[in-house]
Coordinates of C-alpha atoms in Angstrom, one line a residue:
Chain A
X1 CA 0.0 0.0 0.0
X2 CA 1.0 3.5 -0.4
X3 CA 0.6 6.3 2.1
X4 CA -0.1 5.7 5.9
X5 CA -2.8 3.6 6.6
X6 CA -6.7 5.4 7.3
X7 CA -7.7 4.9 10.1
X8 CA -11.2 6.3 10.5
X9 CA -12.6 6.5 14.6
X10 CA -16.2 6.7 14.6
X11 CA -17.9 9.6 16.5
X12 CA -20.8 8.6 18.2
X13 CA -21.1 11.3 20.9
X14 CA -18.9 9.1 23.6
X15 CA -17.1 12.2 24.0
X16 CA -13.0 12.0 24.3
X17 CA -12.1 12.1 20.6
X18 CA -9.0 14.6 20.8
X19 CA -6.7 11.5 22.7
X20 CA -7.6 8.4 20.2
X21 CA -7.0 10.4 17.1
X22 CA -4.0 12.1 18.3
X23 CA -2.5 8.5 19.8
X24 CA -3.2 7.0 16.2
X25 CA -1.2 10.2 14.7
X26 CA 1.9 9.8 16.6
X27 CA 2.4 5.9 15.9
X28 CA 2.0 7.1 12.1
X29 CA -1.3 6.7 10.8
X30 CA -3.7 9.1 9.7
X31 CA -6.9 9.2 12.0
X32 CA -10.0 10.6 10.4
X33 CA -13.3 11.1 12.5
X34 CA -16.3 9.6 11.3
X35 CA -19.7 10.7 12.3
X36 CA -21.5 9.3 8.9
X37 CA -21.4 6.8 6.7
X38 CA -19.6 8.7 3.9
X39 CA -16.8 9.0 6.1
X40 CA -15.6 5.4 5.7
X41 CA -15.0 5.6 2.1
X42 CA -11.4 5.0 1.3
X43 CA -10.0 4.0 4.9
X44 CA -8.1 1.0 5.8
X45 CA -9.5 0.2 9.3
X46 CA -12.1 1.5 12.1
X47 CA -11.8 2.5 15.9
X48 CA -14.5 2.4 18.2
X49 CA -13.6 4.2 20.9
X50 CA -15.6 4.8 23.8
X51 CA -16.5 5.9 27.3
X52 CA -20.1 6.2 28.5
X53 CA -23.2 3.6 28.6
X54 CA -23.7 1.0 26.2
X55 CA -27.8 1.7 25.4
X56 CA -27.3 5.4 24.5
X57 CA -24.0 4.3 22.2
X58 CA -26.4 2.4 20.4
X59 CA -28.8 5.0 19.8
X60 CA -26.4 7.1 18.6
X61 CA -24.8 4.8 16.4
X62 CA -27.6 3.8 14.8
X63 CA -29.0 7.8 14.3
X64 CA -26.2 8.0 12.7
X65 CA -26.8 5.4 10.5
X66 CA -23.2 3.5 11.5
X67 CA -24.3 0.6 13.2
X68 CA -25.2 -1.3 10.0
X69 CA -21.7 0.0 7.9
X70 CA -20.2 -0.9 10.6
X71 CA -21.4 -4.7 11.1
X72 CA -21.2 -4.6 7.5
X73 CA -17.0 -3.7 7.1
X74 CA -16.3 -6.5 10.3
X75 CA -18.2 -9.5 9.0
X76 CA -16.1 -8.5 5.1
X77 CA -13.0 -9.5 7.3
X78 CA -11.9 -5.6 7.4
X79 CA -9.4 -4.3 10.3
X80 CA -11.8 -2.9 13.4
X81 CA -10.5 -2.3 16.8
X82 CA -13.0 -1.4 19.9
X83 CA -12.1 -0.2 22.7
X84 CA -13.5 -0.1 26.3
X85 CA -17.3 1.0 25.5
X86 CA -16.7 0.3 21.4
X87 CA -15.1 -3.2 22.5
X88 CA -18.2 -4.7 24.9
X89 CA -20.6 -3.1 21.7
X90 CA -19.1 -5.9 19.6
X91 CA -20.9 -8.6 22.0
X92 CA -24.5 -9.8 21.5
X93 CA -26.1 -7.6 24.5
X94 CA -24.8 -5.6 27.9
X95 CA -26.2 -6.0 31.0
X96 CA -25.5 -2.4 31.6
X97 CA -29.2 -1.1 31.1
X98 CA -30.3 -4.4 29.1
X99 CA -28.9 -2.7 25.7
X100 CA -29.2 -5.1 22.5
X101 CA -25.2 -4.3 20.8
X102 CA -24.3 -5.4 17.8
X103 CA -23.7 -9.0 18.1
X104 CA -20.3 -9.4 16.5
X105 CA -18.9 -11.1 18.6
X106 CA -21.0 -13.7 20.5
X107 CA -21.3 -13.2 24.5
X108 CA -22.5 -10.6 26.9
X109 CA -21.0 -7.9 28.2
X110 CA -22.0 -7.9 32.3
X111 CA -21.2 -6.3 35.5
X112 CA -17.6 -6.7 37.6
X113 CA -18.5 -9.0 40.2
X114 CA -16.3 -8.8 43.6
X115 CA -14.5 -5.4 42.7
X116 CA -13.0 -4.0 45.6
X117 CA -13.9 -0.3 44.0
X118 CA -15.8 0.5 41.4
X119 CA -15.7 1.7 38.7
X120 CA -12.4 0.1 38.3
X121 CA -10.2 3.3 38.0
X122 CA -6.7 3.3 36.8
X123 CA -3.6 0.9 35.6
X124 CA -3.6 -2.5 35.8
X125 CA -1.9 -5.6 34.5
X126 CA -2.5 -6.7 31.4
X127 CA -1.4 -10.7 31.7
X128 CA -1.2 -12.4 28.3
X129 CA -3.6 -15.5 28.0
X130 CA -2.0 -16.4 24.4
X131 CA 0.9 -14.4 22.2
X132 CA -0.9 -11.8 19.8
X133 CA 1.1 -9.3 17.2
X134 CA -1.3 -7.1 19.1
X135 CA 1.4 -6.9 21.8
X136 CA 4.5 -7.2 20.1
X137 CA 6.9 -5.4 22.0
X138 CA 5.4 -5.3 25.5
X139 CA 6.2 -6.9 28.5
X140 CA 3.8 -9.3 29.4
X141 CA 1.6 -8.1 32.7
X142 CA 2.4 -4.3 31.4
X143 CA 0.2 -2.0 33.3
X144 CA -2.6 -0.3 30.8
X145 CA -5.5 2.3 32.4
X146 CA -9.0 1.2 32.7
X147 CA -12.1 3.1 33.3
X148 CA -14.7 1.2 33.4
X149 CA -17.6 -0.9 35.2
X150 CA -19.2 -3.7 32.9
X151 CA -16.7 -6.3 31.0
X152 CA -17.6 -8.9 28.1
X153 CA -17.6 -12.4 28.8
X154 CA -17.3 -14.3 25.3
X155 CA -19.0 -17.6 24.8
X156 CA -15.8 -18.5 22.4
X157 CA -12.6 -18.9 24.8
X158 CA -10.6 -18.8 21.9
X159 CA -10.3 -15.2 21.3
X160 CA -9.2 -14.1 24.8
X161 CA -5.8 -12.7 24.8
X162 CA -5.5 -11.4 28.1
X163 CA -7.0 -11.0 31.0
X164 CA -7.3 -8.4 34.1
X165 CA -7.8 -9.3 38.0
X166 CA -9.5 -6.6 39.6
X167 CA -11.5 -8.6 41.9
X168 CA -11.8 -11.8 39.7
X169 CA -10.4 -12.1 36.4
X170 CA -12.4 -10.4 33.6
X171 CA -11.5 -10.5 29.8
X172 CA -9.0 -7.5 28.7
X173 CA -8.3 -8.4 25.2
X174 CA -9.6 -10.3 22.1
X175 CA -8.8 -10.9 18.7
X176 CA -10.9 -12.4 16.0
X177 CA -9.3 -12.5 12.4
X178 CA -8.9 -9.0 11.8
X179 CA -11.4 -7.9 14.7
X180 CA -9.9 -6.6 17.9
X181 CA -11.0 -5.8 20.8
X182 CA -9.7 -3.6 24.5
X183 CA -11.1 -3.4 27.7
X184 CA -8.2 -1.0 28.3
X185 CA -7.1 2.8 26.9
X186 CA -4.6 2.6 24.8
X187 CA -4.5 5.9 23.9
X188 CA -4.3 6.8 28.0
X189 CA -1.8 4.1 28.4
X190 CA 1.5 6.4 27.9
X191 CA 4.2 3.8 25.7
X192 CA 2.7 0.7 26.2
X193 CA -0.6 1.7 24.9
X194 CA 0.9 3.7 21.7
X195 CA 2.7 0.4 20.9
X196 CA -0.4 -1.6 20.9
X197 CA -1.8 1.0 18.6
X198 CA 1.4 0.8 16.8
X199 CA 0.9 -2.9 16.3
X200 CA -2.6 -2.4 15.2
X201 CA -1.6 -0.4 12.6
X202 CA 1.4 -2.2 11.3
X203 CA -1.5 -5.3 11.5
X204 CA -3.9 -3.2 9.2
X205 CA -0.6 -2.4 7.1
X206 CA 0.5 -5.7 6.6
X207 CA -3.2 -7.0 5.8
X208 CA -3.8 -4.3 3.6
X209 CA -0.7 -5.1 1.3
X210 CA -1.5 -9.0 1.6
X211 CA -5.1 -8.1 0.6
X212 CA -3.6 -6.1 -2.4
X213 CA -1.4 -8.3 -3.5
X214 CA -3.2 -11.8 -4.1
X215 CA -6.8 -10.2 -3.5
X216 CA -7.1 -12.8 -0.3
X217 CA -8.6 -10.6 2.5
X218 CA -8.8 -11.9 6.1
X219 CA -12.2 -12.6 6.7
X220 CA -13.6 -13.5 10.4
X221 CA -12.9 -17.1 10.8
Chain B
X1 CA -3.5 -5.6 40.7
X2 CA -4.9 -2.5 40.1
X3 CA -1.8 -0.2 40.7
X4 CA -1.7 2.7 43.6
X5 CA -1.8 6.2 41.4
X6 CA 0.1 9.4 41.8
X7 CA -1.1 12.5 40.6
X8 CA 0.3 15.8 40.2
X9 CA -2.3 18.3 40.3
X10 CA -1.1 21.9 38.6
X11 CA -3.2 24.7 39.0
X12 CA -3.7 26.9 36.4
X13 CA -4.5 30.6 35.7
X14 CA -5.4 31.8 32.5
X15 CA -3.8 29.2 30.6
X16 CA -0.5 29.4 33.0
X17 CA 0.4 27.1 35.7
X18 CA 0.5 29.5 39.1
X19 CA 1.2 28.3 42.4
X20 CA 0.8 29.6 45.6
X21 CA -0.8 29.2 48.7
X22 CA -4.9 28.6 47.9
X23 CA -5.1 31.8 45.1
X24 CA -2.3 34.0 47.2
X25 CA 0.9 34.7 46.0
X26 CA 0.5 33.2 42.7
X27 CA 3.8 32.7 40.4
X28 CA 3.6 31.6 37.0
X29 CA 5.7 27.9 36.2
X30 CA 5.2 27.8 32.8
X31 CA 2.7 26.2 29.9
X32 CA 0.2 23.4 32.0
X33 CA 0.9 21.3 28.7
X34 CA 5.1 20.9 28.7
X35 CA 4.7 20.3 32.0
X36 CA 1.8 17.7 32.0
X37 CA 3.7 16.1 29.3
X38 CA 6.8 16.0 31.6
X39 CA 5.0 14.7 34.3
X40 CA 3.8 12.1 32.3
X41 CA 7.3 11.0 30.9
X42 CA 8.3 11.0 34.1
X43 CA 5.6 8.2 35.0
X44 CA 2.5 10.1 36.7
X45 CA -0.6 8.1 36.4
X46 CA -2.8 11.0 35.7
X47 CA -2.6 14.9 35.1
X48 CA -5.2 16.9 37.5
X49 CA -5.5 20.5 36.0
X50 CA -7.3 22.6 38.8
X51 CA -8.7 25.9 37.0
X52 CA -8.7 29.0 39.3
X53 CA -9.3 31.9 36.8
X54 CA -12.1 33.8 37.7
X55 CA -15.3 32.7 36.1
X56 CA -15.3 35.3 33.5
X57 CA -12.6 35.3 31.9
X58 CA -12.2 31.2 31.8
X59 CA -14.4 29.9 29.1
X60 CA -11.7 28.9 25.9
X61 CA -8.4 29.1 27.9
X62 CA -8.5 25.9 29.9
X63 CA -10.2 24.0 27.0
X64 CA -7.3 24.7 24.6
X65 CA -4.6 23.4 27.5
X66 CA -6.5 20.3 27.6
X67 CA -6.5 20.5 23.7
X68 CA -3.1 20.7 23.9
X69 CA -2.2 18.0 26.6
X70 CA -4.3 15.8 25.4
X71 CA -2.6 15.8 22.2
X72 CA 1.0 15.6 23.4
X73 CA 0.4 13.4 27.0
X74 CA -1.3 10.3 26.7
X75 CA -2.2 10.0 29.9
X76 CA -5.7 10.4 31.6
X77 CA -6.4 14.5 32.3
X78 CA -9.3 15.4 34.9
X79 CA -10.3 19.1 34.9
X80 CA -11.7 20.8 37.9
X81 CA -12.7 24.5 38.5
X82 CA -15.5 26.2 37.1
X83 CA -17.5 23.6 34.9
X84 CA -21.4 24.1 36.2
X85 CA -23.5 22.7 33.6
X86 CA -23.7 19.4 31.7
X87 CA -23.1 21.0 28.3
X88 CA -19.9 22.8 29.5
X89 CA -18.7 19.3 30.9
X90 CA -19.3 17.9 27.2
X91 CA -17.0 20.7 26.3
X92 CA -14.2 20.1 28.4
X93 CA -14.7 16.2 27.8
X94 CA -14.6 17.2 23.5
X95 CA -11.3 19.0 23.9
X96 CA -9.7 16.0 25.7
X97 CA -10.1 15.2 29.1
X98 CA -11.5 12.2 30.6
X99 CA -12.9 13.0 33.6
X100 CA -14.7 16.2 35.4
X101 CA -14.1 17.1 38.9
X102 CA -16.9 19.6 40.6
X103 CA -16.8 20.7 43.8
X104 CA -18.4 24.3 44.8
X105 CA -21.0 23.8 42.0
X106 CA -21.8 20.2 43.3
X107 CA -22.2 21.3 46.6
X108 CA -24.7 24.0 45.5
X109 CA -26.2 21.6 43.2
X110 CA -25.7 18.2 43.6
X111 CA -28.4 16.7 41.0
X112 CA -25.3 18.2 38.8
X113 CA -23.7 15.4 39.4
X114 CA -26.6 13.2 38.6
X115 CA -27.0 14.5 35.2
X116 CA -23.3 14.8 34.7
X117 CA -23.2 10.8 35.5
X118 CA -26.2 10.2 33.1
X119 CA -24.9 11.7 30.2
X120 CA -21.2 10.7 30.4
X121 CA -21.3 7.9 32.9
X122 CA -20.0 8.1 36.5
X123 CA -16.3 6.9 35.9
X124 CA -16.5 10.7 34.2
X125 CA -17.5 12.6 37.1
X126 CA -15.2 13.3 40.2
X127 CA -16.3 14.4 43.4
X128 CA -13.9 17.0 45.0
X129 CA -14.5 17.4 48.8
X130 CA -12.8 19.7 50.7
X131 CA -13.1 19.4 54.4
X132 CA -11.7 20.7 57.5
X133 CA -11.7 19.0 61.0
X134 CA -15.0 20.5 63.7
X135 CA -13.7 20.6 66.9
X136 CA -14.2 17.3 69.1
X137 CA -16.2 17.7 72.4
X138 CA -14.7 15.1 75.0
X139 CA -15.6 11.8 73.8
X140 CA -17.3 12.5 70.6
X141 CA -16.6 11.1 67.0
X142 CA -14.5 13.3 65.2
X143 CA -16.5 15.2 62.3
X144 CA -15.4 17.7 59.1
X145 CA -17.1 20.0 58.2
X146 CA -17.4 20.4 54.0
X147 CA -16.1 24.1 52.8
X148 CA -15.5 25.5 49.6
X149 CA -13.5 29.2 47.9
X150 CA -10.4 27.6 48.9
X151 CA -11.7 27.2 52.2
X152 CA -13.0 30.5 52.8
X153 CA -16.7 29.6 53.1
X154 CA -18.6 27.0 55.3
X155 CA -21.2 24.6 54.1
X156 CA -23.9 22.9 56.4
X157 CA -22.4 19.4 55.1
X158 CA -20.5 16.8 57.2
X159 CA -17.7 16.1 54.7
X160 CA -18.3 12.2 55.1
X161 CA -22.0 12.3 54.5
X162 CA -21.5 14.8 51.8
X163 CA -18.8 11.9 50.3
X164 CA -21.8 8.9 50.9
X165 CA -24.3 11.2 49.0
X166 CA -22.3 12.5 46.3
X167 CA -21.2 8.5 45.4
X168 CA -25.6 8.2 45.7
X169 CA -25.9 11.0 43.4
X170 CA -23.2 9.2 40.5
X171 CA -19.9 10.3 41.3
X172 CA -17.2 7.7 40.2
X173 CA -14.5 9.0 42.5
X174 CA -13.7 10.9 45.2
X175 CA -11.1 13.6 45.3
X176 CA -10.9 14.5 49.3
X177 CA -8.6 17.2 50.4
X178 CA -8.0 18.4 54.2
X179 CA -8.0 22.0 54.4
X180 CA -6.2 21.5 57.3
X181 CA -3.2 20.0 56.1
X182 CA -3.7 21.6 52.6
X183 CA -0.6 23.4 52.0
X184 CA 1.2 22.6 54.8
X185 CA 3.4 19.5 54.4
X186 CA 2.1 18.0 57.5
X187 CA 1.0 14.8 56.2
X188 CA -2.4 13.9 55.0
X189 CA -5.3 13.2 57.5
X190 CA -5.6 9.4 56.7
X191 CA -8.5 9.2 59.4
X192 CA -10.8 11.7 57.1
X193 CA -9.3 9.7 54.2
X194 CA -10.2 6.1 55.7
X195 CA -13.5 7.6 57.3
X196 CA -14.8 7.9 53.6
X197 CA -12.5 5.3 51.9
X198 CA -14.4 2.2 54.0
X199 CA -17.7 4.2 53.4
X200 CA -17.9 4.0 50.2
X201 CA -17.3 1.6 46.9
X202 CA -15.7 3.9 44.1
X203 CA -11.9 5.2 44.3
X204 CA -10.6 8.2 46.5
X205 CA -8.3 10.2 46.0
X206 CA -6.1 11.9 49.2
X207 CA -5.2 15.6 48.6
X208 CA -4.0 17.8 51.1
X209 CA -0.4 18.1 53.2
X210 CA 2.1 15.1 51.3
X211 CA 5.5 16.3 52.2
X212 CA 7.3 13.5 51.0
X213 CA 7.1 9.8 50.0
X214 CA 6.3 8.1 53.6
X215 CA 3.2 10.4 53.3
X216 CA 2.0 8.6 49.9
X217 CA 2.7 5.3 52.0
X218 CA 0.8 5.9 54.7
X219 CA -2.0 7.8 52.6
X220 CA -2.7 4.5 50.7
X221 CA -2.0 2.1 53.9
X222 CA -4.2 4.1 56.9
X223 CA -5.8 5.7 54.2
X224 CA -7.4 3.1 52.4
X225 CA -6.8 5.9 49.5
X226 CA -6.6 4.5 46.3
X227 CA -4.6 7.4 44.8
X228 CA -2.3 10.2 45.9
X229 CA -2.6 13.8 44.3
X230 CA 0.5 16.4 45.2
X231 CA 1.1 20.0 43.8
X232 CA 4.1 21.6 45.7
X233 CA 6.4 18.8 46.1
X234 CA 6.9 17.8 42.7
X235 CA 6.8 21.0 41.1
X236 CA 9.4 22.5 43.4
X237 CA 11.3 19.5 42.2
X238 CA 11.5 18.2 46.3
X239 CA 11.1 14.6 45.0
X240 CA 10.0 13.2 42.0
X241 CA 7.3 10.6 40.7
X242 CA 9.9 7.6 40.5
X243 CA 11.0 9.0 44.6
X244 CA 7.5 8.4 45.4
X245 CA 6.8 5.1 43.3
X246 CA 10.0 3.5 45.0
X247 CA 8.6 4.7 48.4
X248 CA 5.1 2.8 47.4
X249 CA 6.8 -0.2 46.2
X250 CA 9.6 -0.8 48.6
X251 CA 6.0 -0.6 51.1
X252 CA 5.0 -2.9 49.2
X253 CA 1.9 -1.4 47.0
X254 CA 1.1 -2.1 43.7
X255 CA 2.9 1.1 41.4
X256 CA 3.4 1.5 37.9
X257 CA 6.7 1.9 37.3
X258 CA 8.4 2.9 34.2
X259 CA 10.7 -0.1 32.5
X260 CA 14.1 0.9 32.6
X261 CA 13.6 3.8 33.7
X262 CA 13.9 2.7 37.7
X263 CA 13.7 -0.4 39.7

């Protein structure tokens, strides 16, 4: 491929937009914000990002008419990466408010049972469950900040990454084909979180030149 | 483990980062984004800007230093000072921040905090208490009182009521500062701290009187705090994040420390 890769982070009203697309910047790729459909065209790969409740996010990403593009580029096989909020929406439902999501991913997102606090505020250890490209470069139980109070559990084992102990165990990273998923803020997580993002992108790069050079795109297994 | 956090708070005056004693004597340090983004090489877990220009000349200054921060640090930023209203916490949340703190306008308001928490969600919305010890007949519990201006005006609140209520209302974290240590490198009052800390379910954070890295130890250990906000001591250069962290660690709390960088 020529050029950086497009990285286009969909705006959905979940507020902090300034730190993703400026994170994506600095590891090199160029981060457009997308609040319609139209803004897709011609980008590589797609962020959800995300803070805030789950049954509002889908309002809004439906008014906006991305819900459907977006289920749409995923299920082709195309680069996606959610994170925190954007990362449970991938699930079937959340417990957080009953909210139907966008069942990409099958499982349900639900509450942190036994938290000492909550919501579980801050950096914690991120403790590999299987090696991933996703984390190339960083030490395994690296400390990554979380804000959050609901977690997905997925009904397929097999594409958990990591896992988090704040309380019990909860799922902190996935990866599906070219589908990937955060329970953490990369993008608040200082080096370690701009080299995951840096691996994303080098992941969307390297698909992106496989897909245009034998036509053979990575579709979700 | 969910690491122990350290957070240096930097007050800022339109657009400069001041300090002085609570609004007197204020000298300018320099641009609050260089120096978050210092503090953030340097390993701080968070950025607290604290805005104390007066109300009418804020709006548009602080929003472009978060703008700024948030584009060089990439590190969570809380703003406190001045936001009243829902739609002017959307604002400072669109130029970058990740978290509101309220205090004077919670404490006149505190269904603020409620809608605040609908529309953003509580891990958004920070509590900021500042109390000051009541005096203690013979025998009786000891009690704060909750006051706001920087101290210089009493509320009819107990300050660990006040905390119970404002976690009721959908604050996602407590920032509790003792007026009576505030400032004066005494030490924070761990019993205020643990008072609210075993009342309540989401984070607090201790403010108020650290003087140097034993102080972060014991806030966290008698204070039950889950994270430790200073001003003075690390912008006078006294000790630095990595002094503190190795305090915390050699303790034997959870701290996130930077590879390479120290032990």
């Amino acid at each position: 491929m020529t050029g950086p890769v497009r990285v286009a982070v969909l705006d959905y009203g979940a507020a902090n937009m300034v730190s993703i697309t400026k994170a994506l910047t600095a590891v090199g790729a160029e981060a457009v914000v997308a609040a319609e459909p139209s803004a897709l065209s011609g980008i590589d790969a797609i962020v959800i990002p995300g803070v805030g409740a789950a049954a509002p996010a889908m309002v809004h990403l439906r008014e906006r008419g991305l819900s459907e593009p977006l289920r749409e580029w995923v299920r082709a096989g195309r680069p996606c990466l959610g994170i925190c909020l954007g990362f449970q929406l991938f699930f079937d439902a959340s417990d957080e408010a009953d909210a139907q999501a966008l069942g990409l991913l099958a499982g349900r997102t639900v509450g942190l049972v036994d938290a000492p606090t909550l919501p579980h505020i801050g950096w914690n250890s991120v403790d590999a469950v299987r090696p991933h490209p996703l984390f190339d470069g960083v030490a395994d139980g690296s400390y990554f900040y979380f804000v959050h109070s609901f977690a997905p559990v997925p009904s397929d084992e097999g594409i958990v990454v990591a896992r988090t102990t704040h309380g019990r165990p909860f799922v902190s990273a996935v990866a599906k084909g070219s589908l990937y998923g955060l329970q953490f803020h990369p993008e608040k997580s200082s080096e370690a979180g701009l080299r995951v993002l840096a691996n994303f992108v080098g992941l969307v790069a390297a698909g992106a030149s496989a897909a245009g050079s034998d036509a053979a795109g990575a579709p979700v297994a | 483990m969910l690491a122990r956090r350290v957070i240096p708070c930097l007050d800022v005056d339109k657009g400069r980062v001041v300090k002085g004693t609570r609004f007197l004597n204020l000298t300018d340090e320099g641009d609050p984004a260089e120096l978050a983004e210092r503090y953030a090489h340097e390993g701080a877990d968070e950025i607290v800007f604290l805005d104390i220009t007066a109300a009418h000349e804020r709006r548009g200054t602080m929003l472009e230093v978060v703008r700024r921060t948030a584009s060089r640090a990439f590190v969570p930023l809380t703003v406190g000072g001045g936001v009243r209203s829902v739609d002017e916490m959307r604002d400072v949340l669109r130029a970058g921040a990740d978290k509101v703190s309220f205090n004077t306008a919670a404490v006149a308001d505190p269904a603020l905090l409620a809608a605040c928490a609908d529309r953003f969600g509580s891990q958004a919305v920070v509590c900021a208490i500042d109390a000051r010890r009541l005096p203690r007949p013979d025998g009786a519990e000891q009690r704060w009182e909750v006051v706001t201006h920087g101290g210089r005006r009493t509320t009819e609140l107990e300050a660990v009521e006040w905390a119970i209520r404002a976690v009721g209302m959908g604050a996602g974290e407590l920032l509790v500062t003792s007026m009576d240590r505030d400032g004066t490198r005494s030490g924070f009052d761990t019993q205020l701290l643990a008072e609210i800390a075993t009342r309540v379910r989401v984070p607090v954070i201790a403010s108020g009187g650290a003087a140097g890295p034993d102080d972060f130890v014991t806030a966290v250990r008698d204070g039950k705090a889950d994270a430790v906000l200073a001003a003075s001591i690390f912008h006078r250069r006294i000790f630095s994040i990595a002094d503190v962290k190795a305090a915390m660690a050699a303790a034997g709390l959870p701290v996130r420390q930077l590879e390479g960088r120290d032990a």
